[in-house]
XYZ file of C-alpha atoms in Angstrom:
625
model
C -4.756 -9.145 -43.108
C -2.520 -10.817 -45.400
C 0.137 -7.958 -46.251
C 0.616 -9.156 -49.876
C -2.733 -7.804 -50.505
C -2.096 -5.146 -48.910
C 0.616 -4.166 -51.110
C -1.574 -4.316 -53.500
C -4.116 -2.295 -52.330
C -1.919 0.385 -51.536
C 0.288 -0.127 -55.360
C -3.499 -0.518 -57.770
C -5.616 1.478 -56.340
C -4.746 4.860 -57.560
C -3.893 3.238 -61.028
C -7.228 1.934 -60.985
C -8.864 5.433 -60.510
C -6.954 6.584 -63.380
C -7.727 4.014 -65.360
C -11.291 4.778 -64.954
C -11.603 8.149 -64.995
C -9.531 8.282 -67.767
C -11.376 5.999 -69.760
C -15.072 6.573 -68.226
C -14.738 9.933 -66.810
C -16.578 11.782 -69.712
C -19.874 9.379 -68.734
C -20.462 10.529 -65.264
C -20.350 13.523 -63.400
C -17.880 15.014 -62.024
C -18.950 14.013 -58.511
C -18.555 10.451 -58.963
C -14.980 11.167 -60.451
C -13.731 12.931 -57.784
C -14.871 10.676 -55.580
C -13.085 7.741 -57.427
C -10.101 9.827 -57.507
C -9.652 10.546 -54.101
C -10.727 6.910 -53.119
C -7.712 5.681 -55.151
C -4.947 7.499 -52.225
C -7.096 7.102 -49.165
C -7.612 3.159 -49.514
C -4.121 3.350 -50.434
C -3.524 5.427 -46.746
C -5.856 2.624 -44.930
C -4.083 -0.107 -46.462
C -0.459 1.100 -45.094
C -1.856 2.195 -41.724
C -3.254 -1.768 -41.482
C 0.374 -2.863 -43.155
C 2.338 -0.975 -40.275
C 0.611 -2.523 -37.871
C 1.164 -5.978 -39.549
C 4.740 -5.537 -40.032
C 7.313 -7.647 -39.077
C 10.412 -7.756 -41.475
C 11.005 -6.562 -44.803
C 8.447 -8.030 -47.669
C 9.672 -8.700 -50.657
C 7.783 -10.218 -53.930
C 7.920 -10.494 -57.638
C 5.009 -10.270 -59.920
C 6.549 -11.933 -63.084
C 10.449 -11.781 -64.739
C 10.398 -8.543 -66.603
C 13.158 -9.420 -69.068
C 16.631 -11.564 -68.883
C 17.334 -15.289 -68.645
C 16.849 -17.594 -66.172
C 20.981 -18.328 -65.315
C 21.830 -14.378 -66.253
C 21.257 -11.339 -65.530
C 17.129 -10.707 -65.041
C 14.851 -7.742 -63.882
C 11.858 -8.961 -62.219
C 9.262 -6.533 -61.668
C 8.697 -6.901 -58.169
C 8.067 -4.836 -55.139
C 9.843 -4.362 -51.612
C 8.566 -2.954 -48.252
C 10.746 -2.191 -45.484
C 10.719 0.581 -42.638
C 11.846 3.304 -45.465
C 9.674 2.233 -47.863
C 6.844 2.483 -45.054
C 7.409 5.649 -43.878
C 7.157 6.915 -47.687
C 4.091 5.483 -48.098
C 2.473 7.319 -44.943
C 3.937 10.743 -46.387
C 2.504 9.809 -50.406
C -0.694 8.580 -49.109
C -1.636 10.502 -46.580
C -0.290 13.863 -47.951
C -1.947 12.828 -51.369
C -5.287 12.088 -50.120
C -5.583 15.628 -48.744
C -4.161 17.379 -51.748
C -7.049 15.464 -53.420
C -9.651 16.383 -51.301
C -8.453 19.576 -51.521
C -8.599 19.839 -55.639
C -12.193 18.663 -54.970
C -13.162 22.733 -54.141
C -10.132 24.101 -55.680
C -10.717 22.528 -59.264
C -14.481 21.432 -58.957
C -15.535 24.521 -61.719
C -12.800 23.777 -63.981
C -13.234 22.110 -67.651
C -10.808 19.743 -67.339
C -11.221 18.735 -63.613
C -12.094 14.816 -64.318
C -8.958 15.009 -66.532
C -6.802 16.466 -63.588
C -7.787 14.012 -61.365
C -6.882 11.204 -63.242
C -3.649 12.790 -63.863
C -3.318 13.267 -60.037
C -4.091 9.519 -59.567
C -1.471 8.664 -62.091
C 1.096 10.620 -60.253
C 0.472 8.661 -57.391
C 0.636 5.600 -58.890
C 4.042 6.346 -60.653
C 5.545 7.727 -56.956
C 4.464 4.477 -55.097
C 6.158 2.066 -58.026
C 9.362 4.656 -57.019
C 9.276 3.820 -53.982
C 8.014 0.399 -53.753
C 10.678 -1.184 -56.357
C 13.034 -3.572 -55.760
C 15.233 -3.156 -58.347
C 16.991 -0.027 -59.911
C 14.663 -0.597 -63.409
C 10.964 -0.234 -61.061
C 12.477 2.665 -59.311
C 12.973 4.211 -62.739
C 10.464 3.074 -64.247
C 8.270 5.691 -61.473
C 11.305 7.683 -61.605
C 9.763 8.174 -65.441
C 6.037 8.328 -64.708
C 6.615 11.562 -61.935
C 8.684 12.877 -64.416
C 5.656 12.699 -67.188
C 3.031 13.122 -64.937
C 4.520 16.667 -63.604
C 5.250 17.529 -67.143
C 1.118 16.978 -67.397
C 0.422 19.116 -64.887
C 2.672 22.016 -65.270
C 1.012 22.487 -68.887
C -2.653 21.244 -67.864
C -3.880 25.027 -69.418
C -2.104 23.924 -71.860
C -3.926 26.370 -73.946
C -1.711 29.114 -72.484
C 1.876 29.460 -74.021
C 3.889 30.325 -71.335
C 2.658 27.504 -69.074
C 3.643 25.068 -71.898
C 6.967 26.291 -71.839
C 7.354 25.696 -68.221
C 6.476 21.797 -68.746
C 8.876 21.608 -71.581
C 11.571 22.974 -69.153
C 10.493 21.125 -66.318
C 10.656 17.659 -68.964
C 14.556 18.732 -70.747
C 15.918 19.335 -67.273
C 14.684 16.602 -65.730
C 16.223 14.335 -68.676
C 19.514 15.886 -67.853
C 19.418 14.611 -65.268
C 17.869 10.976 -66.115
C 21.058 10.705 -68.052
C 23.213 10.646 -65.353
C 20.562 8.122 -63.486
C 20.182 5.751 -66.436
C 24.766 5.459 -67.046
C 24.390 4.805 -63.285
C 21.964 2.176 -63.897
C 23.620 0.467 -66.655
C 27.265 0.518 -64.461
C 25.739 -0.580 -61.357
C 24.376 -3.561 -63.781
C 27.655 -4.048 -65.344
C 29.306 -3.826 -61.704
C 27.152 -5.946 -59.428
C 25.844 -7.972 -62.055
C 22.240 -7.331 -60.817
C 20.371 -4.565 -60.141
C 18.265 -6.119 -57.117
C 18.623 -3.645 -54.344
C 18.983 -5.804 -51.334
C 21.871 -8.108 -53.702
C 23.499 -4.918 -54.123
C 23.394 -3.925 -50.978
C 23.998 -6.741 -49.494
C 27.485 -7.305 -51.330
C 29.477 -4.174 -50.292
C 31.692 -6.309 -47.409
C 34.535 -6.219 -49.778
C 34.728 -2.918 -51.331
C 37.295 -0.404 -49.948
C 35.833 3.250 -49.447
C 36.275 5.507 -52.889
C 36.558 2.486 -55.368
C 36.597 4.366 -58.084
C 33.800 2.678 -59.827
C 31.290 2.906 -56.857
C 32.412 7.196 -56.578
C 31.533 6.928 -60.348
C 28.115 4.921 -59.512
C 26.869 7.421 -57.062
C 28.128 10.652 -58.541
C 25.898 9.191 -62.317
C 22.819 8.756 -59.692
C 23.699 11.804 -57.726
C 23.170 13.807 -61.080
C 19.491 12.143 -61.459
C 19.067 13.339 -58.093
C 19.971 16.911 -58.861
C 17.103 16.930 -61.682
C 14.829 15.213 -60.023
C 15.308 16.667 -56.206
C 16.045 20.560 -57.614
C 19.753 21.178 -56.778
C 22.153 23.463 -58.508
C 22.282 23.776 -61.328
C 19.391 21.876 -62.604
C 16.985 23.598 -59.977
C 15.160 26.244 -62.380
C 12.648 24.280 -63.700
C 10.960 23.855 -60.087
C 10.123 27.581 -59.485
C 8.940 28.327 -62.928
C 6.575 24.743 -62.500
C 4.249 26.870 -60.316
C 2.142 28.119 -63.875
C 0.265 24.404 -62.899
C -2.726 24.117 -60.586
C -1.848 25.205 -57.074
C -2.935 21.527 -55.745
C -0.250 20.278 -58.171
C 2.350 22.503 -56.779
C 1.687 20.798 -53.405
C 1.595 17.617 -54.747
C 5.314 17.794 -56.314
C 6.490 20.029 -53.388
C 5.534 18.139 -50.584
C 4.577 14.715 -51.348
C 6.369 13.389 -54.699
C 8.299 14.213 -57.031
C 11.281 16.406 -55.461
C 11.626 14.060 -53.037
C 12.404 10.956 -55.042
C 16.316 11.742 -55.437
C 15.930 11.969 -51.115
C 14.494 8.714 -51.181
C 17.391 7.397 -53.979
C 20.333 8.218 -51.592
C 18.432 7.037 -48.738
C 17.845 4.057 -49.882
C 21.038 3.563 -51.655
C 23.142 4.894 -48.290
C 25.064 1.305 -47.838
C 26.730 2.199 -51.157
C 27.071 6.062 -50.094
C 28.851 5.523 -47.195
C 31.525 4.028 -49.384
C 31.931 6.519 -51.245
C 32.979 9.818 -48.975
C 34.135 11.699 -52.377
C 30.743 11.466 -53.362
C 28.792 12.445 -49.618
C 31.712 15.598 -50.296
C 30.057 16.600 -53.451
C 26.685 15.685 -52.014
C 27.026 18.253 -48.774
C 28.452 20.985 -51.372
C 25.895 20.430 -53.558
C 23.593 20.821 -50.889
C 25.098 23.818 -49.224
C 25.334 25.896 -52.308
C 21.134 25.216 -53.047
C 20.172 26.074 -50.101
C 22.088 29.267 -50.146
C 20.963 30.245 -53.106
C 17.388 29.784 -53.465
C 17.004 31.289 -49.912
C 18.841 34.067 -50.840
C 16.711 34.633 -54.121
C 13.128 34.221 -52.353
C 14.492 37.527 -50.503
C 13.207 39.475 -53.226
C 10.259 37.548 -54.749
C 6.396 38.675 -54.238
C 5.196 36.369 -56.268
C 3.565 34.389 -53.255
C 3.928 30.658 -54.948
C 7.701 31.960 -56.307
C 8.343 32.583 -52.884
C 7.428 29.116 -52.087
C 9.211 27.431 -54.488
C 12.184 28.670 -53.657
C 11.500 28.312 -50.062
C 11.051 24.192 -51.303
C 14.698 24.314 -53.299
C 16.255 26.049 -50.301
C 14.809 22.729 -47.966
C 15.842 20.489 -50.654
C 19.520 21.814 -49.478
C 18.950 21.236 -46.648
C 17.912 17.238 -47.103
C 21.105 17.084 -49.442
C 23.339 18.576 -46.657
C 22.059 15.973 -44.143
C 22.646 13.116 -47.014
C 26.253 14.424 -47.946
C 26.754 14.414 -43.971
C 25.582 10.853 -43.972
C 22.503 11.090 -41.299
C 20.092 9.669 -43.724
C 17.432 9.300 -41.295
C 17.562 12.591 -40.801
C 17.575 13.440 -44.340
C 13.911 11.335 -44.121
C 12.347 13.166 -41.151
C 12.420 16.245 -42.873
C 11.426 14.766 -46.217
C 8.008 14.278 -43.550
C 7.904 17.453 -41.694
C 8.718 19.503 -44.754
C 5.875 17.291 -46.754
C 3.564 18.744 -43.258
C 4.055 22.372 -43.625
C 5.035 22.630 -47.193
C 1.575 21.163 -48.537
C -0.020 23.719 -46.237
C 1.565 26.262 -47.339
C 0.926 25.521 -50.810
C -2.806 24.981 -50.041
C -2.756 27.688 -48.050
C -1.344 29.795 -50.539
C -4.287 28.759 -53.286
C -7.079 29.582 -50.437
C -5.298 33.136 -50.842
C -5.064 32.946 -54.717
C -8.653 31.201 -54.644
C -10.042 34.139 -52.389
C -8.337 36.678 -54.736
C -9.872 35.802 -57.385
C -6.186 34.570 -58.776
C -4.151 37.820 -57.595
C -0.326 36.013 -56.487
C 1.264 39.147 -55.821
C 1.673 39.792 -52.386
C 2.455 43.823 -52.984
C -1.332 43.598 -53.788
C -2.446 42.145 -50.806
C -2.757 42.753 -46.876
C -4.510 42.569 -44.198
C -6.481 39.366 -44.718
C -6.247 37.748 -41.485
C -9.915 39.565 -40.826
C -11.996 38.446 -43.587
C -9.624 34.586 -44.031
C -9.588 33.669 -40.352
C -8.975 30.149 -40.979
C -6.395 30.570 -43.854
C -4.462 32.844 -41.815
C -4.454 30.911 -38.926
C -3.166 27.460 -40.556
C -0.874 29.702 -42.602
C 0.364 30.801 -39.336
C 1.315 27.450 -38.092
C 3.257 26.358 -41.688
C 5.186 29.675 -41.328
C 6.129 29.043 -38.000
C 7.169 25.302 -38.583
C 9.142 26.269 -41.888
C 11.232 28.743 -40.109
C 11.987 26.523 -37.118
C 10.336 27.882 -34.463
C 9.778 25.493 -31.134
C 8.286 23.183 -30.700
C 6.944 22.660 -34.373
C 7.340 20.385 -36.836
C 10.454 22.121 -38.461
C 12.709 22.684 -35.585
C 13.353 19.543 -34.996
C 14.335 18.543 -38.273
C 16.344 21.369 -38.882
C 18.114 21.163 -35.626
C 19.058 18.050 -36.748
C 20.849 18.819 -39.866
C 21.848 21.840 -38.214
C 23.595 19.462 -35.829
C 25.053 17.008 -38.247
C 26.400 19.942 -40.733
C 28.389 21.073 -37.457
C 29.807 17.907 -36.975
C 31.223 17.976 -40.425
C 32.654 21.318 -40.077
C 31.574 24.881 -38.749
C 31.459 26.146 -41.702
C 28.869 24.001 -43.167
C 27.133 24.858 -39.718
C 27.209 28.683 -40.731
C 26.004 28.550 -44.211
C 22.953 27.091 -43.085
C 22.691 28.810 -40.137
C 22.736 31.990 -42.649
C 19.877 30.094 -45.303
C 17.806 29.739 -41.437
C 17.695 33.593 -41.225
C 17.009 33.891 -44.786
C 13.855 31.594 -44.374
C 12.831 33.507 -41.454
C 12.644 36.478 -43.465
C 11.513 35.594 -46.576
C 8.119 33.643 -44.673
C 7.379 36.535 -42.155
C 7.869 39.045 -44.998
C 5.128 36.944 -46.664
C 3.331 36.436 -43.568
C 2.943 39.830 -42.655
C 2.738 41.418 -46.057
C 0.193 38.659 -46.818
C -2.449 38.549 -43.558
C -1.539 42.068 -42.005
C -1.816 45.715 -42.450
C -3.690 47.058 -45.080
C -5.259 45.523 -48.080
C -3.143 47.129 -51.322
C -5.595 45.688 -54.224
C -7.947 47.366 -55.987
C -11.197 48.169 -54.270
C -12.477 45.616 -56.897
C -11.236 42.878 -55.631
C -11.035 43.837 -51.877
C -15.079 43.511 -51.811
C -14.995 40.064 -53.511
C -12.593 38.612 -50.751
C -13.799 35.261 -49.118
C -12.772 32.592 -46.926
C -12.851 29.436 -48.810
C -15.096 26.688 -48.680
C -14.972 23.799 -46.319
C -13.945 21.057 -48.981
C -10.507 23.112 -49.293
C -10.190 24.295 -45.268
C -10.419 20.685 -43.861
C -7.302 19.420 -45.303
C -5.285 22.213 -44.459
C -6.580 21.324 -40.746
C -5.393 18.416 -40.739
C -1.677 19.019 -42.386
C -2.108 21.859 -39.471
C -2.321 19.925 -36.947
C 0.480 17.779 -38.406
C 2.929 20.859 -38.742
C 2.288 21.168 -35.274
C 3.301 17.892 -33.718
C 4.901 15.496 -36.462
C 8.692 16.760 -34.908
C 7.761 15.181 -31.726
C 8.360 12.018 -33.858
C 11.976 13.131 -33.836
C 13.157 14.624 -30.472
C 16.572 15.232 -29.766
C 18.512 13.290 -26.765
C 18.176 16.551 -24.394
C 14.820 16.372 -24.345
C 13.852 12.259 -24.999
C 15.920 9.272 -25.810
C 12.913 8.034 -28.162
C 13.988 9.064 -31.540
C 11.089 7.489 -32.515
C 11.796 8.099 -36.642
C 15.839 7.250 -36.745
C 14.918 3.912 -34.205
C 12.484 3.066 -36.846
C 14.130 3.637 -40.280
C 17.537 1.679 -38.347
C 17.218 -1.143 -40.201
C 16.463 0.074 -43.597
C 19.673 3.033 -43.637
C 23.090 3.273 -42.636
C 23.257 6.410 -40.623
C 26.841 7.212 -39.652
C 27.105 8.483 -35.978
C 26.781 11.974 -35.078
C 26.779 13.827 -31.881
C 26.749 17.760 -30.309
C 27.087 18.228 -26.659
C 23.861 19.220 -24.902
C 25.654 22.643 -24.517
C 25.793 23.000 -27.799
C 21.758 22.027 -28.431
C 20.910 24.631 -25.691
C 22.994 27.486 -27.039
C 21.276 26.436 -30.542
C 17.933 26.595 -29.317
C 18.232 30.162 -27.791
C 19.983 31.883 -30.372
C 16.967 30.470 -32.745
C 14.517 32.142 -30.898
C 16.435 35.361 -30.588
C 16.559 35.524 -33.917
C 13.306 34.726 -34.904
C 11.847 37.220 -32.357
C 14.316 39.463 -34.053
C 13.292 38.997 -37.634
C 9.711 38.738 -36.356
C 9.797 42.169 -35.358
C 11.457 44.060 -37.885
C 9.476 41.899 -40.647
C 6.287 43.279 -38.987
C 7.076 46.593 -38.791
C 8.321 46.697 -42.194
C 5.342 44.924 -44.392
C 2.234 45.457 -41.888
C 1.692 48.176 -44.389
C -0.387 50.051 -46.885
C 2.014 50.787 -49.029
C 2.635 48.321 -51.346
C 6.137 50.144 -52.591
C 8.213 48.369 -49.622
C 7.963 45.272 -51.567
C 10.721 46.583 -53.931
C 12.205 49.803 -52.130
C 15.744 48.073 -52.007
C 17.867 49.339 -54.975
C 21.141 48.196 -56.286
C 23.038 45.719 -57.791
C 22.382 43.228 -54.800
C 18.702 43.870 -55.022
C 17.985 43.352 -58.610
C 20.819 40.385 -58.551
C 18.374 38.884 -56.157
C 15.391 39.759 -58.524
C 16.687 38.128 -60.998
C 17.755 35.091 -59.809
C 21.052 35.586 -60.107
C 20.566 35.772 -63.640
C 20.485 31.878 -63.676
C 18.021 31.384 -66.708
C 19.581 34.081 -68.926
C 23.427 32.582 -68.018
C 21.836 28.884 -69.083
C 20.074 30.491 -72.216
C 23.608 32.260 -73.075
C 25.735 28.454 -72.676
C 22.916 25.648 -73.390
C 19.831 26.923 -74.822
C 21.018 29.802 -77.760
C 24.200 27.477 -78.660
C 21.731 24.660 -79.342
C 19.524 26.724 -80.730
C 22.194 28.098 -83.193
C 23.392 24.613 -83.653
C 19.759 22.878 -84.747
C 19.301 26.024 -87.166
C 22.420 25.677 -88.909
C 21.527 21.750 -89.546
C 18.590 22.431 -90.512
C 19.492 25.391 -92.961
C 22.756 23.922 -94.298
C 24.065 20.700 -92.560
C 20.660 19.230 -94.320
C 20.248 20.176 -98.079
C 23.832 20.694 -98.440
C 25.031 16.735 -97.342
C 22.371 14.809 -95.445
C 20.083 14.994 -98.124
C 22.411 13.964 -100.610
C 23.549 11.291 -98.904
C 20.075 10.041 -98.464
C 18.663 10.671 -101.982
C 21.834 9.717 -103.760
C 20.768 5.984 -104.653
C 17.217 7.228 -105.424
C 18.794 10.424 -107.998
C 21.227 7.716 -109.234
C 18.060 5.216 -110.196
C 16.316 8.186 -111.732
C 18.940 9.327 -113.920
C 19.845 5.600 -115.151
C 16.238 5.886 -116.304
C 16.207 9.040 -117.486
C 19.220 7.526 -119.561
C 18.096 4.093 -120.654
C 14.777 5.570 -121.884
C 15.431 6.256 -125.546
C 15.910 2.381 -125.888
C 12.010 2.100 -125.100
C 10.982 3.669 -128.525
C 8.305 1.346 -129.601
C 9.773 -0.182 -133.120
C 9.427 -3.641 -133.366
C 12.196 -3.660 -135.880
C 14.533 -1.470 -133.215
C 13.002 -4.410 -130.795
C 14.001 -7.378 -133.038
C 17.894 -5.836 -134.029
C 18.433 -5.668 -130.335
C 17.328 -9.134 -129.419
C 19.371 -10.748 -132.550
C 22.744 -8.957 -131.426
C 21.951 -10.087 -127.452
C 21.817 -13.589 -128.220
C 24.581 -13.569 -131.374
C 26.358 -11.834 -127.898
C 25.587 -14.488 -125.507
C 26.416 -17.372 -127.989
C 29.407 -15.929 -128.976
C 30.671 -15.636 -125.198
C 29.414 -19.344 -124.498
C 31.349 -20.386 -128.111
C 34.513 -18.712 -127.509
């Protein structure tokens, strides 16, 4: 099949579900709009599984010059595909399609379900014109529609306050962070004169590592990518987007959204790697999220919190493989994490959805008898997040395990701490979740159900994907077919790295140790009735933890309450007192020349006649003399 149409196939089709049930959704039921909404993703899936298959070398084409001249500088808006961009596209698709299947039970009873699916479609749309650009201005041009299509979702009960303030946050950070992105933009213009990805790329030959302007390009797109791809300090806004529809949560956990600033650096790596300043900052950057976040899920039981931080923590982690240059890497966890982090977010709304909305794990236990298949596909996304053999996880963390130690053992030990972290903070939820004793109210224990088969088949599937997508990535001890780094070769610039096989094995048992380790004292600690474990620790560590480090009320104390003051004392004084009267001064000045002249309009033709006799014996007197 001709792979042009392809691309557009894969590009249209979710726009085109939008488009109609946006416009036509209100005329038919909401069967019929669910099914156009999930069609939109899944021909988009079909279409890239026939385009891999097809593909031979990069395809590039432009739809029509966007703006410019002809002999200067021009954005077309055109589209690229090459092994990155392909790999994306299985991950968006595929992922995608099952989150919408999935909203199919999950939202099916809900008011505004036809309006969430065509906001779901839309969201697709804008993360395959990310991805899909050729040029800087496409990329953020989807950059933009995520951006407003998560702001959408967070507040889709928009109805309820609090949920609206978590959009707005999610929408101001994320512009933060667009500034950077956008001076980037504008001096990678000015630099390269064009903003063409393969002509920039393709023009580095000359330019000597740390030119200052290229460290200044990538540290303007690096802060995009820390609003965009949650890393200190604009993470906040991710945990507190949770108030949206679980499906959504997925959706800009696992499949979109956060991963775009990956993707950026990835696909920008020729110009990374000539900037090591920058991969320094990067890897810091990195480091410093992931230890964080872990270290604040700790003490959450909120059981969507708990996730969300879990996702900023494994955003570290991608950022620590970037800043260590092993893009590639960096990408095969941006896939295994999309795997088990979608199920765990679905898996996590089964829970909610068989609770009756309870999040709070204190309040639950012991549902691995009456949720068989939750708890079981739960089981496998908490055993792949926390790196257990041979699932999808370990083998993408081992690998940026492996490249942080080649960049320095101290790197290495950070993460190695956020890996113990992880494993506590998922068994704590696993076991406090799916075993003991229930700790809800009678109320809701007799109302608690498996869910329906609409929402359980997709979380088979990303199941069975947790399960075996990191044999995709195998490390040299155990096969020389890295079948995901071979791939992406042509479209990154990994940087060599390399750990002695003693070093993999040693690596590989102290993992398990560990995780038997935490596995044990986890269970023994929250298989329980009493729900009080959940926050027995006291202390200033505790409740530091409990609070997030006191993140939001430090950012309140330097950004939000100085603005705050600052808009209230323009509006109270900097306005009446000047800006007004700067504004109304010409209108005050006409009225008061009126005001003045108006005793000459007194209606006396004789007053009338006087005054035109002296103006003309004036003007003829001036002409005379």
């Amino acid at each position: 099949m001709n792979p042009e149409l392809l691309i557009h196939l894969i590009l249209w089709s979710p726009l085109l579900g939008f488009v109609l049930n946006g416009v036509f959704g209100s005329r038919y039921n909401s069967s019929i709009a669910g099914t156009i909404a999930c069609l939109g993703p899944l021909v988009g899936f079909i279409a890239t599984v026939l385009l891999y298959f097809s593909f031979q070398q990069p395809i590039q084409f432009s739809y029509y010059k966007w703006f410019g001249s002809e002999d200067q500088f021009s954005v077309d808006f055109s589209v690229m595909v090459d092994q990155l961009t392909l790999l994306m596209l299985f991950v968006v698709t595929g992922v995608g399609t099952l989150i919408h299947v999935y909203s199919l039970g999950y939202m099916g009873h809900d008011k505004g379900f036809v309006r969430f699916m065509a906001y779901l479609n839309l969201f697709i749309f804008s993360m395959l014109l990310l991805i899909m650009g050729s040029n800087l201005v496409m990329l953020f041009a989807g950059w933009e529609g995520v951006g407003l299509c998560s702001f959408l979702l967070i507040g889709f009960w928009f109805k309820n306050a609090d949920y609206n303030k978590a959009a707005r946050k999610a929408f101001v950070m994320n512009r933060v962070g667009d500034l950077g992105f956008i001076l980037g933009i504008f001096l990678t213009g000015f630099y390269f004169k064009s903003l063409d990805i393969p002509t920039i790329l393709s023009g580095l030959q000359d330019i000597q590592p740390n030119d200052p302007q290229i460290v200044l390009i990538t540290i303007l797109l690096f802060i995009g990518v820390c609003g965009k791809s949650a890393q200190i300090p604009l993470f906040t806004w991710l945990p507190d987007a949770m108030a949206g529809p679980t499906p959504v949560s997925a959706l800009i956990h696992a499949a979109t959204m956060v991963t775009a600033g990956i993707y950026l650096v990835a696909r920008m790596s020729g110009l990374y790697n000539l900037a090591p300043f920058t991969l320094d900052i990067v890897l810091w950057v990195g480091l410093a999220t992931a230890f964080i976040s872990a270290s604040i899920a700790l003490k959450q039981n909120d059981i969507k919190k708990v996730l969300a931080y879990s996702t900023v923590s494994q955003l570290g982690y991608m950022a620590v493989a970037l800043g260590c240059a092993a893009y590639s890497t960096a990408i095969f966890h941006v896939m295994t994490h999309a795997f088990f982090k979608a199920l765990l977010f679905l898996g996590a709304g089964s829970v909610i959805h068989g609770l009756h909305g309870e999040q709070d794990i204190s309040k639950m236990g012991g549902l691995h008898h009456k949720m068989k298949s939750t708890h079981l596909v739960f089981l496998v996304a908490t055993l792949a997040i926390i790196g257990c053999p041979p699932l999808a996880g370990f083998f993408s963390k081992d690998e940026i395990l492996a490249a942080a130690y080649n960049h320095g053992k101290i790197n290495f030990i950070i993460l190695a701490v956020c890996s113990v972290f992880t494993a506590w903070y998922m068994l704590r939820l696993y076991f406090g979740t799916f075993h003991g004793t229930f700790r809800g109210t009678d109320e809701v224990k007799n109302k608690i159900h498996e869910s329906p088969m609409i929402m359980l088949a997709p979380l088979f599937v990303l199941a069975i994907l947790s399960a075996v997508g990191g044999f995709a990535g195998m490390p040299d001890i155990i096969s020389e077919q890295h079948y995901v780094s071979q791939f992406l070769k042509p479209a990154v610039s990994d940087q060599p790295h390399h750990v002695s096989h003693f070093f993999e094995y040693v690596l590989w048992a102290v993992t398990v140790l560990a995780l038997v380790s935490i596995a044990w004292f986890t269970n023994r600690r929250y298989s329980t009735s009493d729900p009080s474990v959940f926050d027995k620790s006291e202390g200033f560590p505790a409740s530091l933890l409990k609070n997030k480090y006191y993140l939001d009320e430090i950012y309140d104390t330097l950004f939000a309450n100085p603005l705050k003051a600052l808009g209230t004392w323009s509006k109270n004084v900097l306005d009446p007192a000047i800006i007004d009267r700067v504004v109304k001064w010409p209108g005050n000045l006409v009225t008061e020349a009126g005001q003045g002249l108006k005793p000459l309009q007194s209606g006396m033709i004789g007053w009338y006649v006087m005054s035109l006799t002296i103006g003309l014996l004036t003007i003829i007197y001036l002409f005379l003399f």
